Short mmCIF file of C-alpha atoms and ligand atoms in Angstrom, two decimals:
data_model
loop_
_atom_site.label_atom_id
_atom_site.label_comp_id
_atom_site.label_asym_id
_atom_site.label_seq_id
_atom_site.Cartn_x
_atom_site.Cartn_y
_atom_site.Cartn_z
CA MET A 1 -23.33 18.30 -10.11
CA ILE A 2 -21.16 18.13 -7.02
CA LYS A 3 -17.81 16.50 -7.65
CA GLY A 4 -15.53 14.64 -5.26
CA PRO A 5 -12.54 16.43 -3.73
CA LYS A 6 -9.50 16.99 -5.96
CA GLY A 7 -6.77 14.39 -5.60
CA ALA A 8 -9.04 11.92 -3.84
CA PRO A 9 -10.16 9.62 -6.65
CA ASP A 10 -13.09 7.28 -6.18
CA ILE A 11 -11.89 3.70 -6.31
CA LEU A 12 -14.41 1.88 -8.47
CA PRO A 13 -14.92 -1.90 -8.26
CA ASP A 14 -12.57 -2.78 -11.15
CA LYS A 15 -9.75 -1.04 -9.29
CA SER A 16 -10.76 -2.00 -5.76
CA GLU A 17 -10.77 -5.67 -6.76
CA LYS A 18 -7.21 -5.30 -8.02
CA ILE A 19 -6.20 -3.58 -4.78
CA LYS A 20 -7.79 -6.37 -2.77
CA LEU A 21 -5.92 -9.03 -4.75
CA VAL A 22 -2.60 -7.28 -4.28
CA ILE A 23 -3.10 -6.44 -0.60
CA ASP A 24 -4.20 -10.00 0.20
CA LYS A 25 -0.94 -11.25 -1.28
CA LEU A 26 1.11 -8.69 0.65
CA ARG A 27 -0.68 -9.55 3.90
CA ASN A 28 0.01 -13.25 3.38
CA PHE A 29 3.62 -12.55 2.57
CA VAL A 30 4.44 -10.42 5.62
CA GLU A 31 2.39 -12.57 8.00
CA LYS A 32 4.78 -15.44 7.24
CA PHE A 33 7.53 -13.35 8.84
CA GLY A 34 5.44 -12.74 11.94
CA TYR A 35 4.00 -9.30 11.13
CA ARG A 36 0.48 -8.79 12.50
CA GLU A 37 -2.08 -6.21 11.48
CA ILE A 38 -2.62 -3.03 13.46
CA ILE A 39 -5.62 -0.85 12.60
CA LEU A 40 -5.22 2.73 13.76
CA PRO A 41 -7.44 5.82 13.55
CA ILE A 42 -7.41 7.90 10.42
CA PHE A 43 -7.10 11.08 12.47
CA GLU A 44 -4.48 11.80 15.11
CA HIS A 45 -3.23 14.67 17.20
CA SER A 46 -1.26 16.86 14.79
CA GLU A 47 1.54 16.92 17.33
CA VAL A 48 2.33 13.26 16.61
CA PHE A 49 3.54 14.25 13.16
CA GLU A 50 4.79 17.74 13.94
CA ARG A 51 7.23 16.36 16.47
CA THR A 52 8.43 13.37 14.42
CA VAL A 53 8.04 13.92 10.68
CA GLY A 54 9.50 17.35 11.44
CA GLU A 55 8.34 20.98 11.54
CA GLU A 56 10.54 21.81 8.56
CA THR A 57 9.33 19.08 6.23
CA ASP A 58 6.93 19.64 3.33
CA ILE A 59 4.51 17.20 4.92
CA VAL A 60 4.12 19.22 8.12
CA GLN A 61 4.56 22.67 6.60
CA LYS A 62 2.36 22.38 3.56
CA GLU A 63 0.58 19.10 3.31
CA MET A 64 -1.25 18.22 6.52
CA TYR A 65 -5.02 18.30 6.66
CA THR A 66 -5.24 19.93 10.07
CA PHE A 67 -8.47 20.85 11.87
CA TYR A 68 -9.80 21.60 15.33
CA ASP A 69 -12.55 19.39 16.69
CA LYS A 70 -15.47 20.65 18.76
CA GLY A 71 -13.39 20.17 21.89
CA GLY A 72 -10.70 22.49 20.49
CA ARG A 73 -8.18 19.69 19.94
CA LYS A 74 -5.75 20.15 17.08
CA LEU A 75 -6.11 17.05 14.93
CA CYS A 76 -5.14 16.02 11.42
CA LEU A 77 -5.85 13.36 8.87
CA ARG A 78 -2.79 11.15 9.15
CA PRO A 79 -0.18 11.83 6.46
CA GLU A 80 1.71 8.59 7.18
CA GLY A 81 1.65 5.56 9.49
CA THR A 82 5.01 5.19 11.21
CA ALA A 83 4.72 7.94 13.84
CA GLN A 84 1.24 6.72 14.58
CA VAL A 85 2.39 3.12 15.07
CA VAL A 86 5.09 4.27 17.49
CA ARG A 87 2.54 6.44 19.34
CA SER A 88 0.39 3.33 19.69
CA TYR A 89 3.32 1.16 20.82
CA LEU A 90 4.07 3.63 23.62
CA GLU A 91 0.47 4.23 24.61
CA ASN A 92 -0.45 0.54 24.69
CA ASN A 93 2.79 -0.44 26.39
CA LEU A 94 3.71 -2.95 23.71
CA LYS A 95 7.17 -3.26 25.21
CA GLN A 96 5.71 -5.89 27.52
CA LEU A 97 5.31 -8.16 24.48
CA PRO A 98 8.23 -10.24 23.18
CA GLN A 99 10.42 -7.92 21.10
CA PRO A 100 10.64 -7.03 18.30
CA VAL A 101 6.97 -6.24 17.89
CA LYS A 102 6.20 -6.72 14.21
CA LEU A 103 3.23 -4.87 12.80
CA TYR A 104 1.69 -4.12 9.42
CA TYR A 105 -1.03 -1.72 8.31
CA PHE A 106 -3.04 -0.88 5.23
CA GLY A 107 -5.09 2.27 4.95
CA PRO A 108 -5.55 5.77 3.57
CA MET A 109 -3.06 8.58 4.15
CA PHE A 110 -3.64 12.25 3.38
CA ARG A 111 -1.28 14.89 2.02
CA TYR A 112 -2.22 18.19 0.41
CA GLU A 113 -0.01 17.73 -2.64
CA LYS A 114 -0.40 18.77 -6.25
CA PRO A 115 -2.20 15.80 -7.81
CA GLN A 116 -0.55 14.16 -10.81
CA LYS A 117 0.25 10.68 -12.09
CA GLY A 118 0.92 8.53 -9.01
CA ARG A 119 0.42 11.43 -6.61
CA PHE A 120 -2.83 12.01 -4.77
CA ARG A 121 -4.18 13.81 -1.74
CA GLU A 122 -5.74 10.65 -0.41
CA PHE A 123 -3.69 7.55 -1.14
CA TYR A 124 -3.05 4.16 0.46
CA HIS A 125 -0.08 2.76 2.29
CA PHE A 126 0.74 -0.84 2.96
CA GLY A 127 3.45 -0.63 5.58
CA ILE A 128 5.36 -2.83 7.99
CA GLU A 129 7.25 -1.82 11.12
CA ALA A 130 9.53 -3.84 13.43
CA LEU A 131 9.85 -2.17 16.83
CA GLY A 132 11.99 -2.64 19.92
CA GLU A 133 15.19 -3.99 18.39
CA ASP A 134 18.19 -2.14 16.96
CA SER A 135 20.01 -5.06 15.32
CA PRO A 136 21.03 -4.46 11.69
CA LYS A 137 19.54 -7.90 11.01
CA LEU A 138 16.13 -6.27 11.21
CA ASP A 139 17.11 -3.62 8.66
CA VAL A 140 18.10 -6.52 6.41
CA GLU A 141 14.86 -8.38 7.08
CA ILE A 142 12.82 -5.28 6.27
CA ILE A 143 14.71 -4.61 3.03
CA TYR A 144 14.53 -8.28 2.10
CA ILE A 145 10.76 -8.31 2.62
CA ALA A 146 10.42 -5.05 0.65
CA ILE A 147 12.11 -6.52 -2.42
CA LYS A 148 10.80 -10.06 -2.15
CA SER A 149 7.20 -9.03 -1.57
CA LEU A 150 7.31 -6.97 -4.77
CA GLU A 151 8.92 -9.88 -6.60
CA PHE A 152 6.18 -12.12 -5.21
CA LEU A 153 3.72 -9.87 -7.06
CA GLY A 154 5.63 -10.48 -10.27
CA LEU A 155 7.89 -7.40 -10.40
CA LYS A 156 11.43 -8.11 -11.54
CA ASP A 157 14.67 -6.20 -11.95
CA LEU A 158 14.02 -4.04 -8.92
CA PHE A 159 16.74 -2.44 -6.94
CA ILE A 160 16.96 -0.49 -3.77
CA TYR A 161 18.49 2.93 -3.35
CA ILE A 162 20.12 2.89 0.03
CA ASN A 163 22.00 5.31 2.25
CA SER A 164 22.91 5.78 5.88
CA ILE A 165 22.23 9.18 7.35
CA GLY A 166 23.94 8.39 10.65
CA ASP A 167 22.77 9.43 14.08
CA ILE A 168 21.74 12.87 15.31
CA GLU A 169 25.24 13.89 16.45
CA GLU A 170 26.86 12.92 13.18
CA ARG A 171 24.36 14.91 11.20
CA ILE A 172 25.07 18.16 13.05
CA LYS A 173 28.55 18.49 11.58
CA TYR A 174 27.40 17.20 8.22
CA LYS A 175 24.53 19.70 7.99
CA GLU A 176 26.94 22.51 8.77
CA ASP A 177 29.35 21.48 6.00
CA LEU A 178 26.55 20.86 3.53
CA LYS A 179 25.08 24.26 4.28
CA ASN A 180 28.41 25.96 3.68
CA TYR A 181 28.90 24.05 0.44
CA LEU A 182 25.44 25.00 -0.80
CA PHE A 183 25.64 28.63 0.29
CA ASP A 184 28.36 29.17 -2.28
CA LYS A 185 25.96 27.94 -4.96
CA ILE A 186 22.76 29.43 -3.62
CA ASP A 187 21.91 31.18 -6.91
CA LEU A 188 21.78 27.82 -8.65
CA LEU A 189 19.14 26.40 -6.30
CA CYS A 190 15.36 26.48 -6.75
CA GLU A 191 13.36 28.98 -4.68
CA ASP A 192 12.18 26.36 -2.19
CA CYS A 193 15.72 25.13 -1.59
CA LYS A 194 17.02 28.65 -1.03
CA LYS A 195 14.68 28.73 1.98
CA ARG A 196 15.38 25.13 2.99
CA LEU A 197 19.06 25.88 3.17
CA ASN A 198 18.55 27.75 6.42
CA THR A 199 15.92 25.58 7.99
CA ASN A 200 16.98 22.09 6.96
CA PRO A 201 19.74 21.76 4.33
CA LEU A 202 19.22 17.98 4.11
CA ARG A 203 15.95 18.66 2.30
CA VAL A 204 17.95 20.19 -0.59
CA LEU A 205 19.39 16.75 -1.27
CA ASP A 206 15.88 15.42 -1.58
CA CYS A 207 14.70 18.06 -4.05
CA LYS A 208 13.53 16.71 -7.40
CA ASN A 209 14.33 19.96 -9.27
CA GLU A 210 16.94 19.34 -12.00
CA LYS A 211 18.97 22.39 -10.95
CA CYS A 212 19.23 21.23 -7.35
CA ILE A 213 20.08 17.69 -8.39
CA ARG A 214 23.03 19.08 -10.38
CA VAL A 215 24.23 21.27 -7.51
CA THR A 216 24.15 18.43 -5.00
CA GLU A 217 25.89 15.87 -7.21
CA ASN A 218 29.28 16.68 -5.73
CA SER A 219 28.18 17.93 -2.34
CA PRO A 220 29.75 16.51 0.85
CA LYS A 221 28.62 12.93 1.46
CA ILE A 222 27.00 11.91 4.72
CA LEU A 223 28.79 8.53 4.63
CA ASP A 224 32.06 10.37 5.28
CA TYR A 225 30.65 11.72 8.53
CA LEU A 226 29.40 8.50 10.11
CA SER A 227 30.65 7.37 13.52
CA GLU A 228 32.40 4.00 13.76
CA GLU A 229 29.22 2.44 15.13
CA SER A 230 26.97 3.78 12.41
CA LYS A 231 29.50 2.74 9.78
CA LYS A 232 29.60 -0.76 11.19
CA HIS A 233 25.80 -0.95 11.29
CA PHE A 234 25.67 0.03 7.62
CA GLU A 235 28.47 -2.33 6.56
CA ILE A 236 26.75 -5.28 8.19
CA ILE A 237 23.57 -4.49 6.29
CA LEU A 238 25.33 -4.15 2.93
CA ASN A 239 27.26 -7.33 3.56
CA LYS A 240 24.16 -9.32 4.26
CA LEU A 241 22.37 -7.83 1.25
CA ASP A 242 25.33 -8.97 -0.88
CA LYS A 243 25.11 -12.45 0.59
CA LEU A 244 21.38 -12.51 -0.14
CA LYS A 245 22.06 -11.21 -3.66
CA ILE A 246 19.68 -8.29 -3.11
CA PRO A 247 20.69 -5.63 -5.63
CA TYR A 248 21.10 -2.10 -4.28
CA LYS A 249 22.64 1.18 -5.28
CA LEU A 250 24.27 3.52 -2.80
CA ASN A 251 22.77 6.97 -3.14
CA HIS A 252 24.41 9.62 -1.03
CA ARG A 253 21.62 12.08 -1.82
CA LEU A 254 18.90 9.86 -0.39
CA VAL A 255 17.72 11.45 2.86
CA ARG A 256 13.94 10.91 2.58
CA GLY A 257 11.29 13.53 3.14
CA LEU A 258 10.70 12.78 6.81
CA ASP A 259 12.94 13.88 9.66
CA TYR A 260 12.59 10.95 12.04
CA TYR A 261 15.07 8.64 10.32
CA ASN A 262 18.53 7.72 11.53
CA ARG A 263 21.08 5.42 9.94
CA THR A 264 19.45 3.28 7.23
CA VAL A 265 17.17 4.88 4.64
CA PHE A 266 16.03 3.25 1.41
CA GLU A 267 13.64 3.50 -1.51
CA VAL A 268 12.54 1.27 -4.35
CA ILE A 269 12.32 3.15 -7.61
CA SER A 270 10.44 2.26 -10.78
CA GLU A 271 10.98 3.85 -14.19
CA ASP A 272 7.31 3.19 -14.96
CA LEU A 273 6.27 5.91 -12.53
CA GLY A 274 7.81 8.91 -14.28
CA SER A 275 8.90 11.68 -11.94
CA GLN A 276 6.98 10.24 -8.96
CA ASN A 277 9.19 7.22 -9.15
CA ALA A 278 9.39 5.82 -5.62
CA VAL A 279 7.05 2.93 -5.10
CA LEU A 280 8.26 2.25 -1.58
CA GLY A 281 10.23 4.09 1.05
CA GLY A 282 11.51 3.23 4.48
CA GLY A 283 14.27 3.25 7.02
CA ARG A 284 15.30 3.12 10.66
CA TYR A 285 13.93 5.54 13.26
CA ASP A 286 15.45 4.79 16.66
CA TYR A 287 14.65 8.24 18.11
CA LEU A 288 11.10 8.69 16.87
CA SER A 289 9.69 7.52 20.21
CA ASN A 290 11.85 10.10 22.03
CA TYR A 291 10.32 12.85 19.93
CA LEU A 292 6.96 11.66 21.28
CA GLN A 293 8.33 12.02 24.78
CA GLY A 294 8.48 8.26 25.24
CA GLU A 295 11.40 6.05 26.11
CA LYS A 296 13.71 4.89 23.32
CA VAL A 297 12.09 2.31 21.04
CA PRO A 298 14.29 1.47 18.07
CA GLY A 299 12.37 0.71 14.91
CA VAL A 300 12.66 0.08 11.20
CA GLY A 301 10.06 -0.31 8.46
CA PHE A 302 8.76 0.68 5.07
CA ALA A 303 5.57 1.72 3.34
CA ILE A 304 4.47 0.91 -0.18
CA GLY A 305 2.46 3.48 -2.15
CA VAL A 306 -0.41 1.23 -3.15
CA GLU A 307 -1.68 3.30 -6.10
CA ARG A 308 1.85 3.46 -7.52
CA LEU A 309 2.29 -0.26 -7.08
CA ILE A 310 -1.00 -0.96 -8.86
CA LEU A 311 0.02 1.41 -11.66
CA ILE A 312 3.24 -0.52 -12.27
CA LEU A 313 1.51 -3.88 -12.04
CA GLU A 314 -1.09 -2.69 -14.55
CA THR A 315 1.56 -1.35 -16.92
CA LYS A 316 3.29 -4.70 -16.83
CA ASN A 317 0.04 -6.61 -17.00
CA LEU A 318 0.75 -8.39 -13.77
CA ILE A 319 -2.63 -8.34 -12.07
CA GLN A 320 -4.57 -11.38 -13.16
CA ASP A 321 -8.08 -11.19 -11.95
CA LYS A 322 -9.22 -14.64 -10.82
CA LYS A 323 -12.30 -15.52 -12.86
CA ARG A 324 -15.21 -15.92 -10.49
CA LYS A 325 -17.65 -18.72 -11.17
CA ILE A 326 -20.89 -16.77 -11.60
CA ILE A 327 -24.18 -18.64 -11.60
CA SER A 328 -27.17 -16.99 -13.15
CA ILE A 329 -30.68 -18.02 -12.20
CA THR A 330 -33.58 -17.28 -14.50
CA PRO A 331 -37.24 -18.21 -14.49
CA LEU A 332 -38.34 -20.27 -17.47
CA ASN A 333 -41.20 -17.80 -17.95
CA LYS A 334 -42.99 -15.09 -16.00
CA ASP A 335 -45.02 -17.69 -14.03
CA PHE A 336 -41.85 -18.74 -12.22
CA TYR A 337 -40.46 -15.25 -11.65
CA GLU A 338 -41.32 -15.00 -7.94
CA GLU A 339 -40.17 -18.49 -7.00
CA SER A 340 -36.96 -18.27 -9.03
CA PHE A 341 -36.10 -14.97 -7.28
CA TYR A 342 -36.28 -16.71 -3.89
CA PHE A 343 -34.21 -19.55 -5.31
CA TYR A 344 -31.61 -16.98 -6.45
CA LEU A 345 -31.41 -15.46 -2.94
CA TYR A 346 -31.11 -18.93 -1.41
CA PHE A 347 -28.30 -19.82 -3.82
CA GLY A 348 -26.38 -16.67 -2.95
CA SER A 349 -26.68 -17.53 0.74
CA LYS A 350 -24.93 -20.84 0.00
CA GLY A 351 -21.77 -19.07 -1.05
CA PHE A 352 -22.18 -18.86 -4.84
CA ASN A 353 -21.66 -15.74 -6.94
CA VAL A 354 -25.17 -15.27 -8.23
CA LEU A 355 -26.99 -13.21 -10.82
CA PHE A 356 -30.69 -12.57 -11.48
CA PRO A 357 -32.48 -10.88 -14.41
CA TYR A 358 -34.57 -8.36 -12.45
CA ASN A 359 -36.44 -7.23 -15.56
CA PHE A 360 -37.10 -10.69 -16.92
CA LYS A 361 -38.70 -10.72 -20.36
CA ASN A 362 -37.94 -14.10 -21.84
CA LEU A 363 -35.35 -16.85 -21.71
CA LYS A 364 -33.41 -15.57 -24.73
CA GLU A 365 -32.85 -12.21 -23.07
CA SER A 366 -31.86 -13.92 -19.83
CA ILE A 367 -29.15 -15.79 -21.71
CA SER A 368 -27.68 -12.65 -23.23
CA TYR A 369 -27.99 -10.82 -19.88
CA SER A 370 -26.00 -13.64 -18.24
CA LEU A 371 -23.37 -13.75 -20.99
CA LYS A 372 -22.80 -10.00 -20.76
CA ARG A 373 -22.11 -10.36 -17.06
CA ASP A 374 -19.69 -13.26 -17.51
CA ALA A 375 -21.90 -15.91 -15.93
CA ARG A 376 -20.59 -19.41 -16.39
CA TYR A 377 -23.80 -21.35 -15.66
CA LEU A 378 -27.43 -20.52 -16.14
CA ILE A 379 -30.02 -22.36 -14.09
CA ILE A 380 -33.45 -22.38 -15.70
CA TYR A 381 -36.11 -22.53 -13.05
CA GLY A 382 -39.53 -23.94 -13.98
CA GLY A 383 -41.39 -26.20 -16.40
CA ASP A 384 -41.98 -29.93 -16.39
CA GLU A 385 -38.42 -30.56 -15.22
CA LEU A 386 -39.13 -28.71 -12.00
CA LYS A 387 -42.31 -30.70 -11.47
CA ASP A 388 -40.17 -33.86 -11.71
CA GLY A 389 -37.66 -32.41 -9.22
CA TYR A 390 -35.03 -31.33 -11.80
CA LEU A 391 -33.51 -28.09 -13.01
CA ILE A 392 -31.94 -27.36 -16.38
CA VAL A 393 -28.39 -26.03 -16.20
CA LYS A 394 -26.70 -24.42 -19.18
CA ASP A 395 -22.92 -24.27 -19.30
CA LEU A 396 -22.61 -20.93 -21.11
CA LYS A 397 -18.96 -21.41 -21.94
CA LYS A 398 -19.17 -24.89 -23.39
CA GLU A 399 -22.65 -24.24 -24.78
CA THR A 400 -23.96 -27.48 -23.31
CA GLN A 401 -27.07 -28.18 -21.29
CA PHE A 402 -27.97 -30.85 -18.76
CA LYS A 403 -30.46 -31.78 -16.06
CA VAL A 404 -29.55 -31.86 -12.38
CA LYS A 405 -31.75 -32.96 -9.48
CA LYS A 406 -32.95 -29.86 -7.62
CA ASP A 407 -31.91 -31.40 -4.28
CA GLU A 408 -28.40 -32.05 -5.56
CA ILE A 409 -27.72 -28.88 -7.51
CA ILE A 410 -25.78 -27.12 -4.78
CA LYS A 411 -23.42 -30.03 -4.29
CA TYR A 412 -23.12 -30.44 -8.06
CA LEU A 413 -22.19 -26.81 -8.72
CA GLN A 414 -19.83 -26.71 -5.76
CA GLU A 415 -17.91 -29.66 -7.15
CA VAL A 416 -18.01 -29.01 -10.88
CA GLU A 417 -14.55 -28.20 -12.26
CA ASP A 418 -14.09 -24.63 -13.42
CA ASP A 419 -12.18 -25.32 -16.64
P1 LIG B 501 6.95 8.01 2.22
O1 LIG B 501 8.14 7.89 1.34
O2 LIG B 501 6.49 9.39 2.54
O3 LIG B 501 7.29 7.22 3.55
O4 LIG B 501 5.75 7.21 1.60
C1 LIG B 501 5.92 5.88 1.17
C2 LIG B 501 5.42 5.70 -0.25
O5 LIG B 501 4.09 6.21 -0.35
C3 LIG B 501 6.18 6.47 -1.30
O6 LIG B 501 7.34 5.77 -1.73
C4 LIG B 501 5.16 6.58 -2.42
O7 LIG B 501 5.14 5.37 -3.17
C5 LIG B 501 3.85 6.68 -1.67
N1 LIG B 501 3.35 8.06 -1.63
C6 LIG B 501 3.82 9.09 -0.89
N2 LIG B 501 3.10 10.20 -1.11
C7 LIG B 501 2.15 9.89 -2.02
C8 LIG B 501 1.08 10.59 -2.67
N3 LIG B 501 0.83 11.88 -2.41
N4 LIG B 501 0.30 9.93 -3.55
C9 LIG B 501 0.52 8.62 -3.82
N5 LIG B 501 1.51 7.89 -3.23
C10 LIG B 501 2.31 8.51 -2.35
C11 LIG B 501 6.49 7.15 4.64
O8 LIG B 501 5.37 7.61 4.69
C12 LIG B 501 7.09 6.37 5.79
N6 LIG B 501 6.07 6.29 6.84
C13 LIG B 501 7.57 5.00 5.35
C14 LIG B 501 8.16 4.23 6.48
C15 LIG B 501 7.59 3.20 7.14
N7 LIG B 501 9.36 4.44 7.02
C16 LIG B 501 9.56 3.57 8.00
N8 LIG B 501 8.48 2.83 8.09
#
């Protein structure tokens, strides 16, 4: 038997219905703040990510699904959405719209990672981006929406890890000092970080290896290297978060695994996720558009890892599936099979959730078939009642039975209370 690719789990209906419920809520929530959906291709020119996410990042170095198409173009399955959204903003000249342009997206992302709990090779992002405005108010709005949208789904006691990584200039000096600090302790670092130290020492701060975490605990802090402007930007954000009573923790080691960020970076962490504990990550990326050879388009946003979010919601029993009112239609006996099947199709076309016993044997079996599939009502099609223009309806929950005029049954079942 041929199996599906590793790390790309099939999403079966029980799960996909939960995802739909959650995503519908998130869509509604962000749309209230003026974010509108953008649907972008699943494959992109690899360059879009190489230039922005960064040549030295794990994503670009190890995790991209890159391929050449028949025209010899170097493409990849997108590993994330932000660079792609900025590419689209530039290409479609969205700067002619009133700024900021507020966008959201939901769709699959691809990273060749080692699959484990909460980590897949194909996974879903729900993300929002606000482009064309560098005010710290937008950082606050984005962080506010991040926390409040998760609260809206029922999650409590969340907090944000936040840091400012300054602008490009400020990081040059910082990287130098960090590198020197870490060089003295190189033997204590993991093998990957020994290499990272030369290419991009910031990535050492991001490493999840216990040894590296210990080494970086007292390393130089980026906040001490910020320019006056970057400091002010960060202070304004923290001030407003205080006023809004949004809980956060400063984390000087938070640099994020993508290179395009400047100034604000943040993550929401959940203990329920084990080592893969970030449910959401985001930040500001005012230079990303420059890396794509476009003009400067400041931006800020976040993306939620949808599988991780669902995992937490499931652990906390916070996804309540709305019970659908299912109406089962059965022939009274085999003589009415054909006609009742057409009636079932007609009923479905009127917007009901319908069910039909394809291998009808007798009424008793139809009842148990309907009960097993959670039907609420069973319409019995046929007999003298039908001759008189009536149908028998069984309420399978209340175990009652009544007659309804055939001509009025649609209206009746549309209006009946679902208690
Ligand atoms: P990211 O931190 O790489 O950020 O991804 C965001 C979230 O996606 C993570 O916090 C995590 O929940 C989830 N995630 C990442 N990798 C995997 C995986 N292999 N399997 C399952 N879930 C995963 C970004 O991608 C940025 N584009 C976020 C952003 C938007 N920044 C600004 N705007």
